[in-house]
XYZ file of C-alpha atoms in Angstrom:
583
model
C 38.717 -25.633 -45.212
C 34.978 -25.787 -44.861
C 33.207 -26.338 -41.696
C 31.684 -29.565 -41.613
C 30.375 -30.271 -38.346
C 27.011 -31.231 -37.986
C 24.978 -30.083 -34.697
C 21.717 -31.886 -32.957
C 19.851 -30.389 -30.292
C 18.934 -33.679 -28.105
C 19.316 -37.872 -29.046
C 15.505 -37.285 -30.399
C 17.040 -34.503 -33.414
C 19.931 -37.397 -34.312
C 17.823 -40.474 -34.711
C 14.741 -38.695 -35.932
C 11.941 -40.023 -33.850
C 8.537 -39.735 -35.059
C 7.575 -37.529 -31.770
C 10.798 -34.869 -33.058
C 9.269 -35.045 -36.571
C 6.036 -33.794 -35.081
C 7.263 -31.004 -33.376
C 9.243 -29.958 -35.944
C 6.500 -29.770 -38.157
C 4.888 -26.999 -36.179
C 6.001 -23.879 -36.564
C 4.780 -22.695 -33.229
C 4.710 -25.905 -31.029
C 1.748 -25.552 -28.452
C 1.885 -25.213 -24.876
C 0.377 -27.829 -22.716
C -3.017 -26.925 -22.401
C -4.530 -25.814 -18.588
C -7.469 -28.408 -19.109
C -5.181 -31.381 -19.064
C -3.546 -30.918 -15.646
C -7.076 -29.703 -13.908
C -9.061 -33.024 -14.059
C -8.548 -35.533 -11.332
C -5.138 -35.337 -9.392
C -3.244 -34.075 -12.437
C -2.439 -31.066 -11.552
C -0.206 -32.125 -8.314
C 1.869 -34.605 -11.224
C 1.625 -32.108 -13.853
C 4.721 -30.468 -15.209
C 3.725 -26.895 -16.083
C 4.901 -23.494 -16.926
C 4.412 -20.570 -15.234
C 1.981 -19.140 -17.784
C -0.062 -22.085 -17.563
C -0.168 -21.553 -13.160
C -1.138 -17.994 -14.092
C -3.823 -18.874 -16.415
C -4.753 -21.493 -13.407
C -5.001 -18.472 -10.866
C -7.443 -16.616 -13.371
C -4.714 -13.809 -14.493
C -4.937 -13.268 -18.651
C -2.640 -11.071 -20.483
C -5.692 -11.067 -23.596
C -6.715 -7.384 -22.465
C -3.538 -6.072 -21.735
C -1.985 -7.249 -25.056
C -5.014 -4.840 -27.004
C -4.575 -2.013 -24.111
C -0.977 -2.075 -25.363
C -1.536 -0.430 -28.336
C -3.991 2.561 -28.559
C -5.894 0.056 -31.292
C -5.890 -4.236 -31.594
C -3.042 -4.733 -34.361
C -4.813 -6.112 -37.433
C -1.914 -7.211 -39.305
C 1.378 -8.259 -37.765
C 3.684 -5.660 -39.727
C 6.955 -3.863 -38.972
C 6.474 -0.485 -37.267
C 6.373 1.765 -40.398
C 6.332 5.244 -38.431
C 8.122 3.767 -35.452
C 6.855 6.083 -31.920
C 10.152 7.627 -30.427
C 10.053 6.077 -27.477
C 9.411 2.440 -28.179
C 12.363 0.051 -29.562
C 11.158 -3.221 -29.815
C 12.756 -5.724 -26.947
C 13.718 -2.879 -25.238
C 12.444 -1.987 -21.804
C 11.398 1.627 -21.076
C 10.769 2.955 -17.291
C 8.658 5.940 -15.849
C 8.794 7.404 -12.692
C 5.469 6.746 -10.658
C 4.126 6.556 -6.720
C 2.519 3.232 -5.437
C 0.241 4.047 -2.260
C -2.069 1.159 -1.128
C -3.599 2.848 2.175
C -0.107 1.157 3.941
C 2.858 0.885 1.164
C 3.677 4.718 0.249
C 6.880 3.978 -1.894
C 8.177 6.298 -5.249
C 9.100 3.481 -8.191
C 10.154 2.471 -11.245
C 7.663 1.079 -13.837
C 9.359 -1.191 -16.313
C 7.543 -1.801 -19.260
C 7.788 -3.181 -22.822
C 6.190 -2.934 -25.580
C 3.444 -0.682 -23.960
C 2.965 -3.384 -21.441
C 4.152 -2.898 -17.410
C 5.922 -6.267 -16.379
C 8.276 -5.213 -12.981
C 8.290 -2.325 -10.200
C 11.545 -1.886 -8.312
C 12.922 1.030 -6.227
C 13.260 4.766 -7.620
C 17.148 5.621 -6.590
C 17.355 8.322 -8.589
C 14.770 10.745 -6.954
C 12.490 9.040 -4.974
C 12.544 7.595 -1.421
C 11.432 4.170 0.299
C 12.596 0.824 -0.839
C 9.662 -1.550 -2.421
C 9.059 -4.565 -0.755
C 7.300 -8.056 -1.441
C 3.886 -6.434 -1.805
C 4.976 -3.463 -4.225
C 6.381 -5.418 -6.885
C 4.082 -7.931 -6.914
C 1.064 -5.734 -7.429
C 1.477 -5.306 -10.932
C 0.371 -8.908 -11.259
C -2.799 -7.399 -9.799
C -3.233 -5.661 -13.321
C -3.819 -8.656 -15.412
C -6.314 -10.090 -12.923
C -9.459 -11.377 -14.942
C -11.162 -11.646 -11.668
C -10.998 -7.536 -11.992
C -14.822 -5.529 -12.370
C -14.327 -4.809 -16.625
C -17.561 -2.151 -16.159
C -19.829 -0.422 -13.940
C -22.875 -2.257 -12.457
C -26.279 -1.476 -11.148
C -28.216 -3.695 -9.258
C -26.056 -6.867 -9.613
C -26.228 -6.006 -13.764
C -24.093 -4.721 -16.093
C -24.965 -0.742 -16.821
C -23.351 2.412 -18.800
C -21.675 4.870 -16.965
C -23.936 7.326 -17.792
C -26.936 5.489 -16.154
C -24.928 4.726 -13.474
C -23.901 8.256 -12.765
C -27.862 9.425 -13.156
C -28.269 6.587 -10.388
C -25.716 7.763 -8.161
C -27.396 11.480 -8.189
C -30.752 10.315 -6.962
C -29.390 8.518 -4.554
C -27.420 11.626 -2.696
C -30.581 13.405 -3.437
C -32.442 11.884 -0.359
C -32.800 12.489 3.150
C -30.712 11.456 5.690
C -26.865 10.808 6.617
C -24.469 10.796 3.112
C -21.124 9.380 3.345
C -17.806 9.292 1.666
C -15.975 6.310 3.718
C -12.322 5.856 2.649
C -8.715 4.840 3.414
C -6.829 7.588 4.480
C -6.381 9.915 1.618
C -3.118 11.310 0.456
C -4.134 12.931 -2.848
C -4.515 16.386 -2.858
C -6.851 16.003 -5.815
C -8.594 13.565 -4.310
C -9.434 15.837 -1.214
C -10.771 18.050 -3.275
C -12.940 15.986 -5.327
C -13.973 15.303 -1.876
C -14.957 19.024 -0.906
C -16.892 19.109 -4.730
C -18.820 16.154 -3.410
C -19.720 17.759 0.292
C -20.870 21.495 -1.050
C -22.734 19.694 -4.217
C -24.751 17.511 -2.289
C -23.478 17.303 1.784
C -21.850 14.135 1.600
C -19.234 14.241 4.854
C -16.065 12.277 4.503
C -14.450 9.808 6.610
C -11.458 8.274 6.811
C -10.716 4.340 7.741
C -7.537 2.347 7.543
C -7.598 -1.403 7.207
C -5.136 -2.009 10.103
C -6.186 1.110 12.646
C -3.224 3.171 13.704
C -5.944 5.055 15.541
C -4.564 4.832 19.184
C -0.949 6.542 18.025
C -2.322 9.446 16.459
C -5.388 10.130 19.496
C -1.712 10.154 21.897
C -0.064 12.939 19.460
C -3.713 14.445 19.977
C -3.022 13.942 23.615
C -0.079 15.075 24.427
C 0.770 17.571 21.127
C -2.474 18.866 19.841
C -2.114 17.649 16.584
C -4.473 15.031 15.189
C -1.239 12.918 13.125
C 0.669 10.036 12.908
C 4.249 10.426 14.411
C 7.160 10.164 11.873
C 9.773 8.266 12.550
C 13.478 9.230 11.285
C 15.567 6.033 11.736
C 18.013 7.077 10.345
C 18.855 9.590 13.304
C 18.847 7.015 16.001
C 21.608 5.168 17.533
C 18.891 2.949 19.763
C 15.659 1.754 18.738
C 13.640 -0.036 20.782
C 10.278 -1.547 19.583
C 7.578 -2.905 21.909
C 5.861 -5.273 19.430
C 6.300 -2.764 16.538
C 7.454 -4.881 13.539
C 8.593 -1.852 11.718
C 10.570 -3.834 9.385
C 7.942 -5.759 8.130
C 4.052 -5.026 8.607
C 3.846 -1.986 11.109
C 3.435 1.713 9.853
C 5.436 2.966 6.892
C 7.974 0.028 6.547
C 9.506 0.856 3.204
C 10.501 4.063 4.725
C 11.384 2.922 7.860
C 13.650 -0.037 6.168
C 15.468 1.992 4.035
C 15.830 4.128 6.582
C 16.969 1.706 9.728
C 19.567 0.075 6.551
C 21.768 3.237 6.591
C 22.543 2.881 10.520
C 23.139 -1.173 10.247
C 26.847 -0.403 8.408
C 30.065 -1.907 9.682
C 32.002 0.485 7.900
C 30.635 3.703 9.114
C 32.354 2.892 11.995
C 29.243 2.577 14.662
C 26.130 0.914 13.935
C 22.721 1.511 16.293
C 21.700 -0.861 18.671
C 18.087 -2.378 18.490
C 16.075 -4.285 21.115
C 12.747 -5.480 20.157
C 10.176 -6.758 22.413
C 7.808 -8.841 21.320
C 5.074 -12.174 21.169
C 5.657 -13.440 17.707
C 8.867 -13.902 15.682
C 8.818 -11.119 13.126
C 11.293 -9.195 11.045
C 12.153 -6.671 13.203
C 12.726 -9.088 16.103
C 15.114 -11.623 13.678
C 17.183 -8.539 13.006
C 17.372 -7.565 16.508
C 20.514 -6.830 18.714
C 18.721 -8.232 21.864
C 14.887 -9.816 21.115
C 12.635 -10.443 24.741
C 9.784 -12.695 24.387
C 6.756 -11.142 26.241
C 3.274 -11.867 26.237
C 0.629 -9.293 24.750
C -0.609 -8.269 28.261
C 2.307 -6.921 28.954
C 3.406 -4.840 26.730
C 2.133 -1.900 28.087
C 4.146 -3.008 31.457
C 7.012 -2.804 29.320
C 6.773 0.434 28.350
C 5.814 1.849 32.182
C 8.686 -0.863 33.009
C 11.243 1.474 30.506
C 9.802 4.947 31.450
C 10.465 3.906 35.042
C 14.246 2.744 34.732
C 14.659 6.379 32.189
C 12.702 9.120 34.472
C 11.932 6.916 37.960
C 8.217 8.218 36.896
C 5.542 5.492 37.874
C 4.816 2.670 40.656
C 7.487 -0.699 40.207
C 5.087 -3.184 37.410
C 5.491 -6.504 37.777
C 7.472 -8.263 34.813
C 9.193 -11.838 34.683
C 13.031 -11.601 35.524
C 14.302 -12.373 32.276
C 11.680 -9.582 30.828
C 13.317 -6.861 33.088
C 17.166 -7.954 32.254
C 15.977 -6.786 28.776
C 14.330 -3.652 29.843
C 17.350 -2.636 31.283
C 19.462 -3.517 29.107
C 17.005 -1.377 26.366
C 17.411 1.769 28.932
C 21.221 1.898 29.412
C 21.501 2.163 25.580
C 18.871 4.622 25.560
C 20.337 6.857 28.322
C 23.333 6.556 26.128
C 21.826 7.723 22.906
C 19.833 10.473 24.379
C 18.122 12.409 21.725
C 18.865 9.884 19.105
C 16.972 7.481 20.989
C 14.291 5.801 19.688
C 11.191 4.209 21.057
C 7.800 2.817 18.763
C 5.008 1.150 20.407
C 2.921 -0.989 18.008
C -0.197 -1.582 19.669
C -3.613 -0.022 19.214
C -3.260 0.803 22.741
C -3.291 4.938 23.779
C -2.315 4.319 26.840
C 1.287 2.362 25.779
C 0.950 4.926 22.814
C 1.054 7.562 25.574
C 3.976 6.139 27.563
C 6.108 5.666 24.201
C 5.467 9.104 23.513
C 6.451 10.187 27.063
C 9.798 8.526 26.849
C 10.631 9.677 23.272
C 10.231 13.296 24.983
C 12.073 12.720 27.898
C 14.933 11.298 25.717
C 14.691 14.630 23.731
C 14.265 12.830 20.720
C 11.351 14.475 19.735
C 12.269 17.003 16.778
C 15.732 14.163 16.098
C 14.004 10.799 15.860
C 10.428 11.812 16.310
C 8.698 14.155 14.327
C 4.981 15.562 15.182
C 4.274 17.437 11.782
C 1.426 19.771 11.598
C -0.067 18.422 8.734
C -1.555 15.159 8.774
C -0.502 12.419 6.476
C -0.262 8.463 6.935
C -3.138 6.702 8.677
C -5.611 9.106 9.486
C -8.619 6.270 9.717
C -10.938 7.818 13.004
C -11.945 4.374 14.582
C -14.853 6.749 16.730
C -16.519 8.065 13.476
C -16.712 4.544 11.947
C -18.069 3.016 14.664
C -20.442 5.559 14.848
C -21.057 5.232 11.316
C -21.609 1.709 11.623
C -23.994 2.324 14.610
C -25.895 5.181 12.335
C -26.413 2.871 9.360
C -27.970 -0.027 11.407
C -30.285 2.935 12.528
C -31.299 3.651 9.105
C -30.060 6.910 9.934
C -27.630 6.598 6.380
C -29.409 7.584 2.973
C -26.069 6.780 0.931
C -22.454 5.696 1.018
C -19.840 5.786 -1.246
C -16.834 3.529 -0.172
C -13.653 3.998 -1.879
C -10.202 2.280 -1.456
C -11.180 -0.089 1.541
C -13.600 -3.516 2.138
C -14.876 -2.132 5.407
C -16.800 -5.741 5.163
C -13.889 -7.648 5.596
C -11.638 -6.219 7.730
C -13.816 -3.593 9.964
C -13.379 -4.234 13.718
C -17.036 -4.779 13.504
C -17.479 -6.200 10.011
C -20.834 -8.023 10.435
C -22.147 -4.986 11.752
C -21.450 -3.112 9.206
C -22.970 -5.546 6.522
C -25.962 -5.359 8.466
C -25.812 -1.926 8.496
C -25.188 -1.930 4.798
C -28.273 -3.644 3.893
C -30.579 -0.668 5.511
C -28.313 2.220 3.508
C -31.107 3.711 0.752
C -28.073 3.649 -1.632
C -24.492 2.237 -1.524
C -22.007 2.266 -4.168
C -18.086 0.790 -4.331
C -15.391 1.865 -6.535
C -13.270 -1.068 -5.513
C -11.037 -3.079 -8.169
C -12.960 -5.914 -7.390
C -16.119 -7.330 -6.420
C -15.354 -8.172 -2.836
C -17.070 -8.498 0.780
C -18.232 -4.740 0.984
C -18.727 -4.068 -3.111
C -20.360 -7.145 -3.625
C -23.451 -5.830 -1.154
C -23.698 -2.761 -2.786
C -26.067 -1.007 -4.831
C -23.922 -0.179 -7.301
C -20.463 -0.741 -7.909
C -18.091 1.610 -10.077
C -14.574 0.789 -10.416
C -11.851 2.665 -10.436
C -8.525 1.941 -12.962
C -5.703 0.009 -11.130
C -2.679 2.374 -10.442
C -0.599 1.090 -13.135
C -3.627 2.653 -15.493
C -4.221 6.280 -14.318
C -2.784 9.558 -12.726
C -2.453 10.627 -9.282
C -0.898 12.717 -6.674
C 0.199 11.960 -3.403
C 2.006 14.068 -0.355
C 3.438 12.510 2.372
C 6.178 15.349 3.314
C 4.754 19.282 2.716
C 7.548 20.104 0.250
C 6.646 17.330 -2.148
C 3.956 16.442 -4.288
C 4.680 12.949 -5.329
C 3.051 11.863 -9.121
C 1.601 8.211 -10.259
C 1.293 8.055 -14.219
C -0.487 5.868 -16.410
C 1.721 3.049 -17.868
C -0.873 1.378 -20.001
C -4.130 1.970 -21.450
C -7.077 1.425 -18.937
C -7.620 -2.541 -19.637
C -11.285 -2.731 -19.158
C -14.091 0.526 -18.809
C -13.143 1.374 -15.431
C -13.089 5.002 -14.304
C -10.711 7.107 -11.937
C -12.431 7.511 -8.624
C -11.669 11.629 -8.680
C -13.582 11.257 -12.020
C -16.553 9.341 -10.719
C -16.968 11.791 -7.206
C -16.539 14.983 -9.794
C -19.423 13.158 -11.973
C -22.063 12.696 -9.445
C -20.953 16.625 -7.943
C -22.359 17.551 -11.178
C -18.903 18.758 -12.549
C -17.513 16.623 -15.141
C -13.939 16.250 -15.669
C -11.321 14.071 -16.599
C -8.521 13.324 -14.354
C -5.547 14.109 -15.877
C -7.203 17.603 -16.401
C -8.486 17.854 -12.847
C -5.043 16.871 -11.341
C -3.086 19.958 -13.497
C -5.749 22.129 -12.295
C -5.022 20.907 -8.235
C -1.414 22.199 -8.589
C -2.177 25.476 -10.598
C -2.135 28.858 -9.287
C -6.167 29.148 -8.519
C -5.518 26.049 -5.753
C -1.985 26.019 -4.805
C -1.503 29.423 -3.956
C 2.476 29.246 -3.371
C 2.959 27.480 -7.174
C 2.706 28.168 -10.616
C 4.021 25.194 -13.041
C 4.304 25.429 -16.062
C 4.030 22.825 -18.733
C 7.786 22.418 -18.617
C 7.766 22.193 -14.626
C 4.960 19.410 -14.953
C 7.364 17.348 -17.559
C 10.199 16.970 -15.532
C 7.787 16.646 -12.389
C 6.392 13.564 -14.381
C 9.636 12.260 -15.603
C 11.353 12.625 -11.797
C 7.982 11.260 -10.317
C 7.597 14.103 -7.650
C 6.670 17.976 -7.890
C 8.904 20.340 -5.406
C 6.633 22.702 -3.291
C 8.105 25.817 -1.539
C 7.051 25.634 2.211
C 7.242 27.519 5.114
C 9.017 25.614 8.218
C 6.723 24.295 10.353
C 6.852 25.447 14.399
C 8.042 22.892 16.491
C 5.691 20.674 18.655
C 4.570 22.313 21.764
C 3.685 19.529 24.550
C 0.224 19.658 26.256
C -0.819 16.445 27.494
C -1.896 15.868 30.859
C 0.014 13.734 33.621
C 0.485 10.328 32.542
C -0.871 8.701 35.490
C -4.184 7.411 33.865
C -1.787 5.615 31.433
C 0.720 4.116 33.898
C -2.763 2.734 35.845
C -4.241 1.175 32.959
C -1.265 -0.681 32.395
C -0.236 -1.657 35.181
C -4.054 -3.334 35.491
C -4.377 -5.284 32.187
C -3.607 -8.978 32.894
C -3.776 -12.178 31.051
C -4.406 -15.609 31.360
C -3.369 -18.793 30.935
C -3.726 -18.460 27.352
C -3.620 -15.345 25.121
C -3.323 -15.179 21.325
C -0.990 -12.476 19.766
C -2.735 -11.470 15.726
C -0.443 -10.971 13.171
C -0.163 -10.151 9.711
C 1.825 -12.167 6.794
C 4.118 -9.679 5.311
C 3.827 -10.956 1.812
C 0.000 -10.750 2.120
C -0.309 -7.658 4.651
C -3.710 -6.289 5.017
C -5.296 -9.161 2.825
C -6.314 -6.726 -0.016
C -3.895 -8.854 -2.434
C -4.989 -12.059 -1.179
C -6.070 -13.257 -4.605
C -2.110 -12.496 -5.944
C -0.419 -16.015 -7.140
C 2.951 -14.353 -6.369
C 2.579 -13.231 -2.877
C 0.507 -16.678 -2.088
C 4.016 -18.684 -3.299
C 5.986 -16.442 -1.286
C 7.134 -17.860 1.870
């Protein structure tokens, strides 16, 4: 018996109104438009896709549909020689690194169709868990608001006339300077070198948020210029003194991924933590025990714990209810012992100093703690970049070449430096964007976005951790290892110069071959063999400078604890409609 029911999609389909009849005449119906919800008040009554907010925010997917392919598709056909590894509708991922100057996490690039559309965690082989920030950065690709080519004066220029611009420059007298994040590509330290034996240009190193006063302590009491590594998963009591590990401070997708493993009911013991802190953060909601405490004292604190662990230092003076914590904090500590834990967060090397000291005393140092040889996260020198500020309002500074960072914006003295900036003979920005620092520049040559071109990072000495290209280069931007190699007078492309950084003639302990370097693409990291390092040796002098200093700061009536958002961190994605609608 046939089958004669009849199906409508909505009341409009069964009574044929003449609004149906006009949509079903199209054969593509069109979206609302972004003009008619921009004039007046609409847009707060408008109903609108998400396409049409993106297109609001100034994001375009125009370029990235033509980078897709290696040329624009003429003619919409069926793929007639169909490339291996592309099914249509079906996703495809690669292996890649995502490293920001904060976020140092190994992912997975989903993409289809050529395009990149989602980043989420690397299981498989990688480490770190991505967070807020990492998967919303590929948004960051299909900004319009992106440089599209190099510029020269405020005008639009070839990269060849840039490049003969940049050379004259770093031909003149005076200071030249290479002012960065802190750099974890080994290529990129050696583009680096190329730069300072071409033409003298001395590098430094400056982080957005300055981790400065932790790794001057490890200085202190270690000898080795680095920023401490934290192994949460080893400890069975943390304690953080305004440290919000777990959400903006140091390397939180480690450290979360990390802290996750102790936090499980059915391991049969999970660690204690005990956070100590101004301002409600992550690390504080998740807390065991959380004690409110104002800035001032948070160095207190930390004499206040030493005191109850090693009866080292003169009694501080600390609110009642602050103290019940503090001892609380020690007994679990003293019952941990070297799988205690203990991270200061401020910029403070005094506190930095007295964390440190405890961590020792604990034991922990070598189990929880570890004071590598080789430096790797947040390297930024606050003492050279003030000095470099103080040089360049001298006129002492003949060029600068500022890669990675808007020392403009966030520079803990920012309008010095743009006054500085203005008496530099030549200045040129490889930033994404043209923001506070690039925007005052002489020139400004930008670099690909990290979904668009290789890399190499190393975080941990037996690693070498790979970023690949997921889609053409959307607009005529150029890798930064390119552009330094260009104006040292030794052209190269990048993919080229990064094989040569890991062949025999640098890396004296590898050789890969072609077949090593596939699977180190398709696993996202290259294994190094390493000799183990020697163990920290401490050297640091008594601690009673510290304890004094401490024990001396003071506040007053009112005192305002700075924070960061930890969808928007350091403010370098500030322009990101995702992040901005996160909570």
């Amino acid at each position: 018996m046939a089958d004669n029911k009849i199906y409508w999609s909505g009341l409009e389909e069964l009574d044929r109104t003449p609004e149906f009849e006009r949509i079903e005449s199209q054969e593509f119906p069109a979206e609302r438009p972004v003009d008619t919800f921009l004039a007046d008040d609409r847009l707060q009554r408008a109903n609108t896709g998400r396409r049409d907010f993106l297109k609001f925010m100034g994001f375009s997917v125009t370029a990235a549909t033509l980078a897709a392919c290696e040329t624009p598709v003429v003619k919409s056909i069926p793929y007639t020689n169909k490339p291996e590894e592309i099914t249509p509708g079906v996703a495809n991922y690669y292996a890649s690194t995502y490293y920001d100057g904060h976020d140092f996490v190994n992912v997975l690039v989903k993409t289809r169709e050529g395009r990149p559309i989602f980043v989420k965690n690397n299981t498989e082989t990688g480490f770190g868990r991505v967070n807020a920030r990492v998967n919303a950065s590929v948004l960051g690709l299909y900004d319009s608001a992106r440089l599209q080519a190099p510029h020269l004066n405020g005008e639009v220029t070839t990269w060849g006339d840039l490049d003969a611009a940049v050379t004259k420059g770093l031909s003149g007298n005076g200071r030249k300077v290479l002012l960065t994040g802190t750099v974890m590509s080994p290529s990129m330290k050696r583009a680096a070198a190329a730069l300072a034996a071409s033409s003298g240009v001395e590098h430094i190193q400056c982080d957005a948020v300055s981790y400065s006063a932790a790794v001057e302590a490890m200085e202190t009491e270690f000898g080795r210029r680095v920023f401490p590594s934290y192994q949460l998963e080893m400890a069975e009591t943390v304690v953080s003194l305004n440290a919000d590990f777990l959400g903006t401070w140091g390397d939180t997708v480690w450290y979360t991924q990390q802290w996750a493993k102790t936090r499980r009911p059915e391991n049969g013991s999970m660690s204690r933590l005990h956070a100590f802190e101004s301002v409600m953060s992550l690390t504080g909601s998740n807390a065991d025990t959380r004690t409110r405490v104002k800035p001032s004292e948070q160095g207190r604190v930390a004499a206040a714990l030493l005191r109850e662990l090693t009866g080292q230092g003169a009694a501080v003076s600390l609110d009642e209810s602050v103290m019940a914590g503090v001892k609380a904090a020690a007994a679990d500590l003293k019952r941990a012992g070297t799988k205690g834990l203990v991270i200061a967060g401020d910029n403070d090397v005094a506190t930095q100093r007295i964390a440190s000291a405890i961590n020792r005393n604990l034991g922990a140092v070598g189990t929880t703690v570890k004071v590598n040889a080789t430096p790797s996260l947040y390297q930024g020198d606050d003492k050279a970049m003030a000095q470099l500020v103080a040089d360049m309002n001298a006129g002492k500074v003949s060029a600068l070449i500022v890669d990675g960072i808007n020392p403009a914006y966030h520079g803990a003295d920012a309008d010095g430096f743009k006054a500085g900036l203005e008496k530099v003979g030549f200045s040129v920005s490889t930033a994404l964007f043209a923001d506070e620092t690039a925007s005052r520049c002489t020139a400004m040559a930008p670099t690909h976005h990290w979904l668009e071109g290789w890399n190499d990072l190393q975080i941990d000495a037996p690693r070498i951790e790979l970023a690949q290209p997921t889609i053409q280069p959307l607009y005529s931007t150029r890798h930064t290892t390119e552009s330094l190699m260009a104006w040292a007078g030794q052209p190269v492309d990048a993919y080229t110069f990064l094989r040569q950084t890991h062949n025999a003639a640098y890396t004296a302990d590898a050789m890969y071959t072609d077949q090593d370097w596939n699977t180190g693409v398709h696993n996202g990291f290259l294994a190094v063999n390493v000799e183990e390092e020697a163990a920290p040796v401490h050297t640091g002098a008594d601690l009673g400078g510290a304890l004094r200093t401490v024990a001396a700061r003071k506040g007053g009536s009112f005192e305002l604890d700075l924070y960061r958002k930890v969808a928007i961190g350091d403010g370098q994605q500030a322009g990101n409609p995702m992040l901005q609608e996160t909570p």
